Each structure stands twice: as structure tokens, then as C-alpha cells.
Amino acid sequence: MVTLLKFRPRQRAIPADADSPLAVRGLTVAYGQEPVLQSVDFVAPEADLVAVVGPNGAGKSTFIKAVLGLQPRLAGEVSCFGRPVERQRALIGYVPQRSSVDWDFPASALDVVTMGLYGKIGWCRPVRARHRAEAREFLAQVGMADFAARQIGQLSGGQQQRVFLARALAQDARLYLMDEPFAGVDAATERAIVDVLRTLKSRGRTVLCVHHDLQTAPDYFEHLLLLSGRVVAAGPMATHFTTAALAEAYGVGVSLIGPAAVRAG
Amino acid sequence: MPGTEDFLMIDLPAILVAVLAALACALPGNFLVLRRQALMGDAMSHVVLPGIVAAYALTGDIAPLPMVLGALVAALVAVALIGGLQRVGGLEPGAAMGVVFTAMFAAGLVWLEQSGAGNAHLDVEHALYGNLEGTLWLGPASWGDLLRAESYRTLPTNLITLAGVTLAMLLLLGLFFKELAVTTFDPGLATGLGISERRVGLGLMAMVAVAAVAAFEAVGSIIVIAMFVCPPATARMLTDRLATQIWLSALFAALAGAGGYWLAAHLPLLLGSPNSLNAAGMVAVAAGAMQCLAMLLAPRYGVVVRAWRNGQGVTAS
Amino acid sequence: MDLGWLDVLLLRAGYNSAVVVLGAALLGGAAGTIGAFVLLRKRILISDAISHATLPGVALAFLLCLAWTGEGRRLEWLLVGAGVSGALGVLLVQGIKDHTRLPEDSAIATVLSLFFGLGVVLLSYIQALPVGGQAGMGSFLLGAAATLNRDEAELIGFAALAVVGLALLLAKEFGLLCFDAGYAASRGWPVKRLDLLLLALLLTVVCIGLKTVGLILVVALVTMPPVAARFWTHRLGWMVALSGAIGALAAWVGAAASSVLPRLPTGGVIVLAAASLLIVSLILGPARGLPARLRRRALPCPAPKIS
């Protein structure tokens, strides 16, 4: 019990001259004998939206999980605002891929958002009315205020995604890691997510998003991390989202249509 | 030779019953383990109780045939209820199973006490532990008698039933090996091939029910629970090939059946105690011990070997 | 007979029987409360492994206690033995699941049969001993509230209260663990330790439930109440509360009935009472019971909203 109670998620004051929100050095991850990511180096800029892009099996989700420590790292260091990531968890908001929870669970949309506040509420203390009111505001920010009492399984896929986004907002993290938030969502949700991303950026937060859609990546994000088992390209979208880099990551078959092609050209 | 006579009359039939019961359960158990339904054996061995009590209440007798039929009906009712609760109530499989088998066992228990059969003819502890030691073959008195036809007229009936059921399991596995394999490995592919996953699954459940009922009647529920999971799981630690796994599981089941009985009879003597131990429990312990050995020491998937290999891998890199 | 049963049910049949019935009700409430979380964690059948795994511990504790004090039937000793060997069983299930290729259901079935087999072997040894007191051992298999004395019932009641208190204190944390363990881990909550604590509370409930419900049916006491409660509500808080209430009610009725009719196995009656409540919940439960099913069938599936 004593060691159990030692953990107390709490916001820490961050010195003004702190290091970058996320600095990854020499990160290597393997499933069994099979290496998935090899010596990845990456530094995320402050207050920026970063797209983590790459072909299937490139290790995008693995990267996010290894950064969080949910996937064991074979080698490498990950620091967040100048300290090991394990000690900065209160500063990190994680939005997992949708499939990972039980949609039959007896919880309403509001309950899920309230979970984002649990760290602030602390061990063994009950959830109070003011916490619920706070959670309701975050639901409103993603346009889901009317669905607060709905059981999560009874929401559409896009609505569920927005609820989880609201939970991440409720954490009030400094760094957000999102695993394919745009996967399989409707147009309204896509717009809501983009709005939230812009709001977060304007508040000085950094967001890393695993992103599948090469067409929209340059529209939604300013920074690029292109993975294919290793880092193929990393840097500002304008200079690094090139046909050559994409061809290297995806093989020769990739073709871009529309505005992205013009920019990538 | 009194030693020979004792062996032929008491030990041999008991060993045969234990081995056959173990085989009948272990063979279909391979697919239960692969389909993540290993606890179905546990459930089946409990739900047969109300069936047996019902048969007794209807016939007023403890004749084997009505009891086996009653148990079989109860097992099939349980399968239907578990499926129904999952569909209608939206329960996950584990919860549905836990609810159904405990409810049916409780009903059997209460009915047993109410009907008054509890003292006279049926006994819950017997149902749990079985009565392996009570299996007698009042036929052959010497090895030579085994060659004579009339010795076999007095063969215990549960031995004959179990032999038939084991044979049926072997036949069914042989006939439907492909279907069972493909529906277990890849239900989607099976549907594409025109093999009904549902029907094969129900067929497997029927096999499990028959095996459980036959074995339960002879040896009690402990052996049934253990044999559906331990020998197949032991084999699974040792091989990646389905056919090899099934043969290995049969070997381990037979070993556990014979070895467990022998241990129960002789271990106390070796330790200098006059009383023998419960044979059904010992068979389960033997099967579990074999599985623990395999989990630790299996050449490829054993815990010890893998830990050693990982240690090597880390120092190499 | 009817009057006697009612008297016990309403706690008018003397202090002793009132304590036994209340103890059983508290036990049922604790089982329902913890069961709700374990069910939502999708590990409910591990309780079957735990309950069977307690038997060798009970038997060994009997032998130790016999050697030490000359008398084998001290409930405290037996419960400690049950707890130790039940914990070993849980650890073995976890070890098999984590370190071999066998999945959790095979691990549960393995531990269940190995420990139960061992327990039966030890019991057969005990039964052949030339000492008294073995008769009470049978009640661990099928449960007998009538054999409980006042001290034992009080012990069970206080332990149950402690379990409920801890579960409520950590309800928020357990809820998070059950809903989204990955998220909890990413936020730095000690998921492994919370899981162990949940299993420890489950182990406590199983151990104190052995004497009342019996090891074969104790799994029903933690499974049926939350399953029944789930039909009524979509809210976690309500589900936990309702599950505790259903467990308490079933255990109350069952213990009262069997203390009047000693031939009735307590565990069986309690489980049948819980099963009846479950069937009623399935038929009437507005959240996930038949009414919800029929409603969903009557309405056409709502099309995904595109705004």
C-alpha cells in the first residue's frame, strides 16, 4: 500500500528554458527478434503540429507506444521537457487508436472525459460535481455537449473519437501523442479534430499525430516525421515533404494527387 | 497367485478406465485449448449433475443408461444456454459460462438433497472425485484367463462405454480433422470455403459433452477437468503441428491416467503409510505436473530455455 | 416451517442465526462489489481458479494446525492456508499467461485442475487419519452456513466490510483500470499493482466465501450479481452498487433458508437465489435486458449522422 500511494499525478512547474517537448535519441524497438524501429532520432519543436507518417508496418504506432513506455525499448532515450519521459507522464496526453477499449463498458461520454481529470483529483478521492462541470466544458469544445449522458458504445465512431479527444484536452497536457485520430471518422469529426489541433497549437502545446492520409498531411500539420523502420525525413513540412522522401519511404509506387502533389513536387 | 489376481481384478480395470477416460477427454480437448474454450471441460463436468439427478427422479433407479442420457441432455442444454445468454444478454463467453454452469450445478445440488437421493444412491463427493478404486473386473484370475472369451463377459460396463466413446472420438477427429482445423485456425476462411463455423463448433461441443459424460460417470469431474486441458496444453508446449499435438496429447493422457493411479496406490506405501490416496485426484496432479515440466523445459517454448536464449541474445547484441 | 424461515430471514431467530445471516449478506455484498470490477476487467473466471486453488492450502493448514494444536478445525488457520495457496494459484495463472504460449483460459483450467487434484489427494489422506474433525472439511466444497459459529460469522462479516470499503475507496482507479488499462498506464497509474490489488480483494472474498458457499460455487457469487446488475444500468457507479445489493440479497435469503433446513446446501440455495435475480434482471432490465433488445429491434438502425 505504501508504494502504491507514492504515485500522485501532479502538474509540475516547468522552467522557462526547458528542453524541447520531446527528444528521442537512438530509439530501437523490436518484436521478438524482428526489429521494428532502428535508432530513431527526433526532436519535436515547441508549439507545433507534427505528422508521423509512413507506410503500413513502418512502426508509427510502435513509435508512439515506445515513447510512452507502453512498448519496451531495446535501446535509446526519450526525454520530455528535459527529463526522462517516465517522470513526465502528467505532462503527456495520449489518444490511443479507437479499437483498444470495451465499447460495452458502463460509462457515459462525460465519464470518459472525467477520466482525464483523475490525475488531478488524486488517489482515493471521489469525483465531485465541479469535476463533472469541468469535463462538460471539454466535451463542449469538441461539439459533444449534447451527448454527455450517452453510453459510449451508443455513439458513432467519429463521436467516440471526439470524446477521447476531449479526455486528452481535460488532462491539460503539454505534449499530445495521438494514434491515428483521423482514421475512419466522418467529415464533422475531422473538422472538429482539426479545430482542436489548432486550438492546442495556439495555446503553445505540441501535438504528434500518427497520420495515414498523405493528401491532408501538409494541410493539417507543419512538421513531419517520416518513418519506415527508421527516420526517412524529419523537419518542417514545407521543406521535407518531398516526392523523393516519400518514394524512399513507401517504395516507388506512391503518387500524389491534388494540392499535396504540387507542394511535394 | 493372489498378487496377479488382485492386479487383474482391481488394478487393471481401474487403470484401463483411467486411461480411456483420459483419452476420451484429451482428444477433443486439443481443439478446446486452441479455441480458447479450455474451461468448457470444467463447465461440462458440473452441468451433468442436474441431468443425473433428473434421470434418477424420473426412473427412481441408478441405471447407467438413463443417467448418461440425462447427463447428455443437461450438457446440451448448457451449451444452448451459454450461446443464448451471449446472444440475448450480450454477455462475454466467460461470464455466460460461469453463470450457466454454476446455476445448473446448484440446481442439481439442491434437487439432489430435496429428492432424498443424496443419502441413498447418489453422492456429490462421488460425483466430484469419482470412484476409480471401486471399478472391479470379476473375471480373470490369472494371466491365462485373459485369453478366454468368458472372462470378458464380466467386463465392467463403464469400461466398455469408455472404450466405445474413445474409439468414437478417434473416428470423429479423423473424419473431421480438416474442418475442425480450419474453423479453429481461421473461421473467416472456413466460411469462405463453405464450412459452417457454427456447425463445427456445435459438433465439437457435442463431442465434448459425450466425452465429459462418459468419463464423469466413471471417474468423476476432477479427471474430466484436468484431461480436457492438461495433456493438450502439454503437447502444445512441445510442437507446432496439430496432428503431432493430438498424438502427443493422447500419449500424455494415457501416461497421466496410468501413472496417477499407480502413484495413488503405491506412493503412500513407499512413504510408509497404510492408506492409499485418492486416485482421481492423483491422476489430475500427474497431468498437471507433466504440463508444468513441459512449460518449464520444452525445447523451444519452455520458460527456462527461452530465458536462457534471451540471456544469450542480450549479451550478443 | 414457513414461519421459522421468515424469523431467520428477519433476524428474529436469536443472535447467533442473525449474525450468521448478516455475515453471509455482507459476504454477498462484498462478492458483488468486487465481482463487478473483475467482470469488467474480463477476468471473472479467474475466480474459479482461485477457489479451487484454495483446497490444498486448506488441507495443509488443517494438517499443520492438527500437528501444532492437536485440533485441526480453526477457521483462521484454514483461511490463511486458503489465502496462501489461492495466491499461489493466481500467480501461476499469471505466470503461465505471461511466460508461455498458453492463453489465460488454458492457464485457469490448468491451475484449477492441478490444485484441486492436489487438494483432493490431501483430503483423502486427512480422511484416513485417526483423528476427529475431518467432517467439517466437506463444507469447504459445497458450503454450509449452518456449521458457522458466531465468531466465524463475525470474522467473515468484518473481512467483507473491509473489502467493500477498499473497493469503494479505489472505485475511481479500478474503473479506469477496467475501462482503459492502456490509457491508465500511459498516464503513469500503476496498472500492474492495481490489477494485483483487485485480485487480492477477489482472493479475500473467495476465501471468506468458502465456508458459506463452497469452493465450487463461489465463482457464481462473484459472477451472477454483476451480470444481473449490468442489465439495469449503463453507469459504472450504479452497476457496482446494484451488484453489491443483489449479492447481499441472494446470500441473505440463501443463508436464512439453509440455516432452517440444514439438509439444503447453503451454496446451492444462494446461487439459485442469485440466478433467479439474474433471470428477472434479464427479462426486465431496461439498459441491456430484453426490453432494450426489443427496442433496438423495433427501431431501424440509426444511420450515422453526417452534418
Coordinates of N, CA and C in Angstrom, one line a residue, chain B residues 143-225:
Chain B
W143 N -3.2 -64.6 -15.7 CA -2.9 -64.0 -17.0 C -3.5 -64.9 -18.1
G144 N -3.5 -66.2 -17.9 CA -4.1 -67.1 -18.9 C -5.5 -66.8 -19.2
D145 N -6.3 -66.4 -18.1 CA -7.7 -66.2 -18.3 C -8.0 -65.0 -19.3
L146 N -7.0 -64.2 -19.5 CA -7.2 -63.0 -20.4 C -7.4 -63.5 -21.8
L147 N -7.0 -64.8 -22.1 CA -7.2 -65.3 -23.5 C -8.5 -65.9 -23.7
R148 N -9.3 -66.1 -22.5 CA -10.5 -66.8 -22.7 C -11.7 -65.9 -22.8
A149 N -12.6 -66.2 -23.7 CA -13.7 -65.3 -24.1 C -14.6 -65.0 -22.9
E150 N -14.9 -66.0 -22.0 CA -15.9 -65.8 -21.0 C -15.4 -64.8 -19.9
S151 N -14.1 -64.6 -19.8 CA -13.6 -63.6 -18.9 C -14.2 -62.2 -19.3
Y152 N -14.4 -62.0 -20.6 CA -14.8 -60.6 -21.0 C -16.3 -60.3 -20.8
R153 N -17.0 -61.4 -20.4 CA -18.5 -61.2 -20.2 C -18.7 -60.3 -19.0
T154 N -17.7 -60.4 -18.0 CA -17.9 -59.7 -16.8 C -17.2 -58.4 -16.8
L155 N -16.7 -57.9 -18.0 CA -16.0 -56.7 -18.1 C -16.9 -55.5 -17.5
P156 N -16.4 -54.6 -16.7 CA -17.2 -53.6 -16.2 C -17.9 -52.7 -17.3
T157 N -19.1 -52.4 -17.1 CA -19.8 -51.7 -18.2 C -19.2 -50.3 -18.5
N158 N -18.8 -49.6 -17.5 CA -18.2 -48.3 -17.8 C -16.9 -48.4 -18.6
L159 N -16.2 -49.5 -18.4 CA -15.0 -49.8 -19.2 C -15.4 -49.9 -20.7
I160 N -16.5 -50.6 -21.0 CA -16.9 -50.8 -22.3 C -17.4 -49.5 -22.9
T161 N -18.2 -48.8 -22.1 CA -18.7 -47.5 -22.6 C -17.6 -46.6 -23.0
L162 N -16.6 -46.5 -22.1 CA -15.5 -45.6 -22.3 C -14.7 -46.0 -23.5
A163 N -14.5 -47.3 -23.7 CA -13.8 -47.8 -24.9 C -14.5 -47.3 -26.2
G164 N -15.8 -47.5 -26.1 CA -16.6 -47.1 -27.3 C -16.5 -45.6 -27.6
V165 N -16.6 -44.8 -26.5 CA -16.5 -43.3 -26.6 C -15.2 -42.9 -27.1
T166 N -14.1 -43.5 -26.6 CA -12.7 -43.1 -27.0 C -12.6 -43.5 -28.5
L167 N -13.1 -44.6 -28.9 CA -13.0 -45.0 -30.3 C -13.8 -44.0 -31.2
A168 N -14.9 -43.6 -30.7 CA -15.8 -42.6 -31.4 C -15.0 -41.3 -31.6
M169 N -14.3 -40.9 -30.5 CA -13.6 -39.6 -30.6 C -12.5 -39.7 -31.6
L170 N -11.8 -40.8 -31.6 CA -10.7 -41.0 -32.6 C -11.3 -40.9 -34.0
L171 N -12.4 -41.7 -34.2 CA -13.0 -41.7 -35.6 C -13.5 -40.3 -36.0
L172 N -14.1 -39.6 -35.1 CA -14.7 -38.3 -35.4 C -13.5 -37.3 -35.7
L173 N -12.5 -37.4 -34.9 CA -11.3 -36.5 -35.2 C -10.7 -36.8 -36.5
G174 N -10.6 -38.1 -36.9 CA -10.1 -38.5 -38.1 C -10.9 -38.0 -39.3
L175 N -12.3 -38.1 -39.1 CA -13.2 -37.8 -40.2 C -13.2 -36.3 -40.4
F176 N -13.3 -35.5 -39.3 CA -13.5 -34.1 -39.4 C -12.3 -33.2 -39.1
F177 N -11.1 -33.9 -39.2 CA -9.9 -33.2 -38.9 C -9.7 -31.8 -39.6
K178 N -9.9 -31.9 -40.9 CA -9.8 -30.7 -41.8 C -10.7 -29.6 -41.3
E179 N -12.0 -29.9 -41.1 CA -13.0 -29.0 -40.8 C -12.7 -28.3 -39.4
L180 N -12.3 -29.2 -38.4 CA -12.0 -28.7 -37.1 C -10.8 -27.8 -37.2
A181 N -9.8 -28.2 -37.9 CA -8.6 -27.4 -38.0 C -8.8 -26.1 -38.6
V182 N -9.6 -26.0 -39.7 CA -9.7 -24.8 -40.4 C -10.6 -23.8 -39.7
T183 N -11.7 -24.3 -39.0 CA -12.6 -23.4 -38.3 C -11.9 -22.9 -37.0
T184 N -11.0 -23.7 -36.5 CA -10.2 -23.3 -35.3 C -9.2 -22.2 -35.7
F185 N -8.5 -22.5 -36.8 CA -7.4 -21.6 -37.2 C -7.9 -20.3 -37.8
D186 N -8.9 -20.4 -38.6 CA -9.3 -19.2 -39.4 C -10.8 -19.3 -39.7
P187 N -11.7 -18.9 -38.8 CA -13.1 -19.0 -39.0 C -13.6 -18.3 -40.3
G188 N -12.9 -17.2 -40.6 CA -13.3 -16.4 -41.8 C -13.1 -17.2 -43.1
L189 N -11.9 -17.8 -43.1 CA -11.5 -18.7 -44.3 C -12.5 -19.9 -44.4
A190 N -12.8 -20.5 -43.2 CA -13.7 -21.6 -43.2 C -15.1 -21.2 -43.9
T191 N -15.6 -20.1 -43.5 CA -16.9 -19.6 -44.1 C -16.7 -19.5 -45.6
G192 N -15.6 -18.9 -46.0 CA -15.4 -18.8 -47.4 C -15.3 -20.1 -48.1
L193 N -14.8 -21.1 -47.4 CA -14.8 -22.5 -48.1 C -16.1 -23.2 -48.0
G194 N -17.1 -22.6 -47.4 CA -18.4 -23.2 -47.3 C -18.5 -24.1 -46.1
I195 N -17.6 -24.0 -45.1 CA -17.7 -24.8 -43.9 C -18.3 -23.9 -42.8
S196 N -19.4 -24.4 -42.2 CA -20.1 -23.6 -41.2 C -19.3 -23.6 -39.9
E197 N -18.8 -22.5 -39.5 CA -18.0 -22.4 -38.2 C -18.9 -22.8 -37.1
R198 N -20.2 -22.4 -37.2 CA -21.2 -22.6 -36.1 C -21.4 -24.1 -35.9
R199 N -21.6 -24.8 -37.1 CA -22.0 -26.2 -37.0 C -20.8 -27.0 -36.5
V200 N -19.6 -26.7 -37.0 CA -18.5 -27.4 -36.5 C -18.3 -27.2 -35.0
G201 N -18.5 -25.9 -34.6 CA -18.3 -25.6 -33.2 C -19.3 -26.4 -32.3
L202 N -20.6 -26.4 -32.8 CA -21.6 -27.2 -32.1 C -21.2 -28.7 -32.0
G203 N -20.7 -29.2 -33.2 CA -20.3 -30.6 -33.2 C -19.3 -30.9 -32.2
L204 N -18.3 -30.0 -32.1 CA -17.2 -30.1 -31.1 C -17.8 -30.1 -29.7
M205 N -18.7 -29.2 -29.4 CA -19.4 -29.2 -28.1 C -20.1 -30.5 -27.8
A206 N -20.7 -31.1 -28.8 CA -21.4 -32.3 -28.6 C -20.4 -33.4 -28.3
M207 N -19.2 -33.4 -29.0 CA -18.2 -34.4 -28.7 C -17.7 -34.2 -27.2
V208 N -17.5 -32.9 -26.9 CA -17.0 -32.7 -25.5 C -18.0 -33.1 -24.5
A209 N -19.3 -32.9 -24.8 CA -20.4 -33.3 -23.8 C -20.4 -34.8 -23.7
V210 N -20.3 -35.6 -24.8 CA -20.3 -37.0 -24.7 C -19.1 -37.5 -23.9
A211 N -17.9 -37.0 -24.3 CA -16.7 -37.4 -23.6 C -16.8 -37.1 -22.1
A212 N -17.3 -35.9 -21.8 CA -17.4 -35.5 -20.4 C -18.3 -36.4 -19.6
V213 N -19.5 -36.7 -20.2 CA -20.5 -37.5 -19.5 C -19.9 -38.9 -19.3
A214 N -19.3 -39.5 -20.4 CA -18.8 -40.9 -20.2 C -17.7 -41.0 -19.2
A215 N -16.8 -40.0 -19.2 CA -15.7 -40.0 -18.3 C -16.2 -39.7 -16.9
F216 N -17.1 -38.7 -16.8 CA -17.6 -38.3 -15.5 C -18.2 -39.5 -14.7
E217 N -19.0 -40.3 -15.5 CA -19.7 -41.4 -14.8 C -18.7 -42.4 -14.2
A218 N -17.5 -42.5 -14.9 CA -16.6 -43.5 -14.5 C -15.6 -42.9 -13.4
V219 N -15.1 -41.7 -13.6 CA -14.0 -41.2 -12.8 C -14.3 -39.9 -12.1
G220 N -15.4 -39.3 -12.2 CA -15.7 -38.0 -11.5 C -15.2 -36.8 -12.3
S221 N -15.5 -35.7 -11.7 CA -15.3 -34.4 -12.5 C -13.8 -34.0 -12.6
I222 N -13.0 -34.3 -11.5 CA -11.7 -33.8 -11.5 C -10.9 -34.3 -12.7
I223 N -11.0 -35.6 -13.0 CA -10.2 -36.1 -14.2 C -10.7 -35.4 -15.4
V224 N -12.0 -35.2 -15.5 CA -12.6 -34.6 -16.7 C -12.0 -33.2 -16.9
I225 N -12.0 -32.4 -15.9 CA -11.5 -31.1 -16.0 C -10.0 -31.1 -16.4

